[in-house]
mmCIF file of C-alpha atoms in Angstrom:
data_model
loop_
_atom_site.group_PDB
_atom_site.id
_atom_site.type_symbol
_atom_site.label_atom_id
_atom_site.label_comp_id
_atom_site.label_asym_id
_atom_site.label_seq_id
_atom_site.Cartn_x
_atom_site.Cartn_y
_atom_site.Cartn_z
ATOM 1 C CA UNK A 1 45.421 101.853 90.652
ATOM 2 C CA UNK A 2 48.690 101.427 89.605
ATOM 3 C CA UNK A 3 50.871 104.457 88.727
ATOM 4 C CA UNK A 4 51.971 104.699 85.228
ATOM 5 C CA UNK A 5 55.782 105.736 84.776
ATOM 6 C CA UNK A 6 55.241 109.485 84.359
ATOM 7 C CA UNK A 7 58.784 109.889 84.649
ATOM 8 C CA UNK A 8 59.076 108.623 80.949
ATOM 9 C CA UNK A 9 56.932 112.112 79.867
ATOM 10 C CA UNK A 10 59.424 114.660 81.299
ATOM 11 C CA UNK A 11 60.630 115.619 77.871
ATOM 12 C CA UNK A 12 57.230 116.566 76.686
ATOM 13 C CA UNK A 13 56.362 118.884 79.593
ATOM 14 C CA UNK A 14 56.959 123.122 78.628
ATOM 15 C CA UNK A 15 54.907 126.144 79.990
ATOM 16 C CA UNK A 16 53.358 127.022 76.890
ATOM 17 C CA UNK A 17 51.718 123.472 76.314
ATOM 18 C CA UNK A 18 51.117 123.126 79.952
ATOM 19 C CA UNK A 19 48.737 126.586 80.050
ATOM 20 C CA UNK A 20 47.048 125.679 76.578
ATOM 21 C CA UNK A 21 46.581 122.081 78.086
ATOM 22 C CA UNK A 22 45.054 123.025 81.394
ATOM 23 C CA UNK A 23 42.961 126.557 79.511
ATOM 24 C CA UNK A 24 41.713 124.233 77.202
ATOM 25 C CA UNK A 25 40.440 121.041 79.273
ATOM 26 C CA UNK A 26 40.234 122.772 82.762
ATOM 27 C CA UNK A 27 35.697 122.837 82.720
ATOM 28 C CA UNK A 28 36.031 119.231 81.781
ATOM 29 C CA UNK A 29 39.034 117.682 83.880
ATOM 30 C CA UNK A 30 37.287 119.443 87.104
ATOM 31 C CA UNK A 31 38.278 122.100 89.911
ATOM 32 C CA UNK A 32 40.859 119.351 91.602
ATOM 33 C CA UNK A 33 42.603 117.949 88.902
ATOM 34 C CA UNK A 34 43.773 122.056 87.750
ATOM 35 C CA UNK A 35 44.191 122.741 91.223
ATOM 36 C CA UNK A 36 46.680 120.004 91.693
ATOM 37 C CA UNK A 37 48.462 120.821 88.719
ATOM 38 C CA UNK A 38 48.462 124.452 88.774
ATOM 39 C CA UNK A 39 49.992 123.833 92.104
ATOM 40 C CA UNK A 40 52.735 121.635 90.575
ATOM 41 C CA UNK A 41 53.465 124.088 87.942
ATOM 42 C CA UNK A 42 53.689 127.331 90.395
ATOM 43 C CA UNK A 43 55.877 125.028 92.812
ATOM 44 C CA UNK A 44 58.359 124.552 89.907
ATOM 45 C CA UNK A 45 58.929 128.215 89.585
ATOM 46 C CA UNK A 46 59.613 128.165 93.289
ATOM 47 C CA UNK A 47 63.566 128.577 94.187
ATOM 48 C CA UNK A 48 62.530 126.650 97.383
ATOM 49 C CA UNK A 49 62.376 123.566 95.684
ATOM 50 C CA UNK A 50 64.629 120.733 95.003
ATOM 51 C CA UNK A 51 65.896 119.203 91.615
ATOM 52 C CA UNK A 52 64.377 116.218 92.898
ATOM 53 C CA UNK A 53 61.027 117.147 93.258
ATOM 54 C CA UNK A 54 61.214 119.843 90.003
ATOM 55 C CA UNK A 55 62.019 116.801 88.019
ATOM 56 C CA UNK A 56 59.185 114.852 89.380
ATOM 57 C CA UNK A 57 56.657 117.869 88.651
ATOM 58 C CA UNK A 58 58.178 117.916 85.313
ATOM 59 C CA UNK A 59 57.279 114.459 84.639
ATOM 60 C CA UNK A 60 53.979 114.567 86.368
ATOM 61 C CA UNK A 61 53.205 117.682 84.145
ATOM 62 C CA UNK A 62 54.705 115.958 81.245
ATOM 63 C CA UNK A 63 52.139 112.945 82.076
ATOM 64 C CA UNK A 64 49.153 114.985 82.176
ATOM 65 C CA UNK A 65 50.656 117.730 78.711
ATOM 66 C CA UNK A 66 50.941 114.288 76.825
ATOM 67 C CA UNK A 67 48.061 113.103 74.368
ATOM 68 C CA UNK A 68 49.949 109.185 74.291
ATOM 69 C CA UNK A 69 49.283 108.455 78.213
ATOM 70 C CA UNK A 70 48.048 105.043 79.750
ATOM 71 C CA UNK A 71 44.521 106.087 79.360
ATOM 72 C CA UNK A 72 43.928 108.537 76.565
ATOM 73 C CA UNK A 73 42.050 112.092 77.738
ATOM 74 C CA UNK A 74 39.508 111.812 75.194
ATOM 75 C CA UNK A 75 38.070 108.768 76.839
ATOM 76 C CA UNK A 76 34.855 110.314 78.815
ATOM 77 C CA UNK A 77 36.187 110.439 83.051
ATOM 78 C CA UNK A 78 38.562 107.783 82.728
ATOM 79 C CA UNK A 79 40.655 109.931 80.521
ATOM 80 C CA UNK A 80 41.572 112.135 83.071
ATOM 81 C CA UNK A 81 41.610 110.084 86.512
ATOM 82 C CA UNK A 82 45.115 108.651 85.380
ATOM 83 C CA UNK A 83 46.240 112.187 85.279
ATOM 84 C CA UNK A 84 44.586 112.718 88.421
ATOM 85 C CA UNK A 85 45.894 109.978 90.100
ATOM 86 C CA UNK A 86 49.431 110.960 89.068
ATOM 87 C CA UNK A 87 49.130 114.740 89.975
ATOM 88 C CA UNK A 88 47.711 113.708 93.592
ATOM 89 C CA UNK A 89 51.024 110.783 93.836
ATOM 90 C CA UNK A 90 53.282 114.382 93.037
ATOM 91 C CA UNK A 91 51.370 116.739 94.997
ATOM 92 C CA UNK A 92 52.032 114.219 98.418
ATOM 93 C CA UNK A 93 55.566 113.951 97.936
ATOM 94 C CA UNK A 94 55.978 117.447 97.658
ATOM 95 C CA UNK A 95 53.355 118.953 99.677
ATOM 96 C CA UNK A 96 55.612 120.174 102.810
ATOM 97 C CA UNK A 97 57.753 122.030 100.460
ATOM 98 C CA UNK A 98 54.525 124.062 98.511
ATOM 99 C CA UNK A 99 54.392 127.894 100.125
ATOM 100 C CA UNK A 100 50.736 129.347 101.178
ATOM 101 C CA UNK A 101 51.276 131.733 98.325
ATOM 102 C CA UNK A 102 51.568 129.541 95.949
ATOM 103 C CA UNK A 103 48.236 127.593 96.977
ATOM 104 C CA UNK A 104 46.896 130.884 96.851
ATOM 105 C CA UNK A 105 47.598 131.754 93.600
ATOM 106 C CA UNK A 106 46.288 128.289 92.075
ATOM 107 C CA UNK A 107 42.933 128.848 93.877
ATOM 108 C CA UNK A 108 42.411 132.782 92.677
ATOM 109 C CA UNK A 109 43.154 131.112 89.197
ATOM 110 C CA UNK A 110 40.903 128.153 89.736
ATOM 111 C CA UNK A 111 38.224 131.105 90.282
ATOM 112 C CA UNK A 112 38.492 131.875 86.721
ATOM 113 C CA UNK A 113 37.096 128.894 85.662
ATOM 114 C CA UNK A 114 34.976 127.364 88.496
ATOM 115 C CA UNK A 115 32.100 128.569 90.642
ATOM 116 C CA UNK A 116 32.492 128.946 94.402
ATOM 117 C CA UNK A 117 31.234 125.167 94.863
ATOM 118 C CA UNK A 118 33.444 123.599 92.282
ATOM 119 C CA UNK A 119 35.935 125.461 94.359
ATOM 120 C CA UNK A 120 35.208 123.999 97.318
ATOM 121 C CA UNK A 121 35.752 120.171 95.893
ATOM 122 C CA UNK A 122 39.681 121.245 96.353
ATOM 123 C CA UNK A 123 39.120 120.317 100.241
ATOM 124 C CA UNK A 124 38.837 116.967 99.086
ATOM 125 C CA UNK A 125 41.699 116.675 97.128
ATOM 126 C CA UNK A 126 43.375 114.207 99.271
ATOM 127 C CA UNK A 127 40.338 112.427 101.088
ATOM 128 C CA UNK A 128 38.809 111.592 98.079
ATOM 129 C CA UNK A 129 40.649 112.081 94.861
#
């Protein structure tokens, strides 16, 4: 799969949208797609992290916040999976740079939302995403 240019969403990324986006779709987009971008959107608040990678979460975030992507997210599973796809491309790059509390934090919230096996599909996030 070929990554769209997320880049080009940066401008429509903001906290509010992004929690009403993930609150709102997070039973339906599935434990690692919210887990990946809740860990995007903690690493941003980070001080740790570089203006290159915040801009690339922005845009990443901006991607998934953004109704006009390359595949819209009301199409049933396909919808999503470009989101996915681009959250996972983020999530590598910055990866070394994301603290334990911070993956922390995005799993206790995934609990909100997700039973202890949908939970466990995070393991996967990079084996099979």
């Amino acid at each position: 799969m070929e990554l769209p240019d997320f880049m080009s969403y940066a401008n429509k990324f903001s906290s509010a949208d992004f929690v009403e986006k993930i609150s709102r779709i997070a039973k339906r987009a599935g434990a690692k797609l919210v887990y990946a971008a809740l860990i995007l959107y903690y690493t941003l608040q980070s001080d740790n992290v570089s203006k290159a990678d915040k801009a690339i979460i922005i845009g990443a975030l901006g991607y998934m916040i953004s109704p006009l992507d390359v595949v819209p997210d009301a199409i049933p599973i396909a919808g999503l999976a470009d989101d996915l796809a681009v959250l996972v491309f983020v999530l590598k790059k910055v990866w070394m740079n994301v603290e334990p509390e911070v993956k922390e934090k995005a799993k206790s919230k995934l609990s909100k939302w997700f039973d202890e096996d949908e939970v466990k599909e995070i393991d996967e996030l990079f084996t099979n995403p």
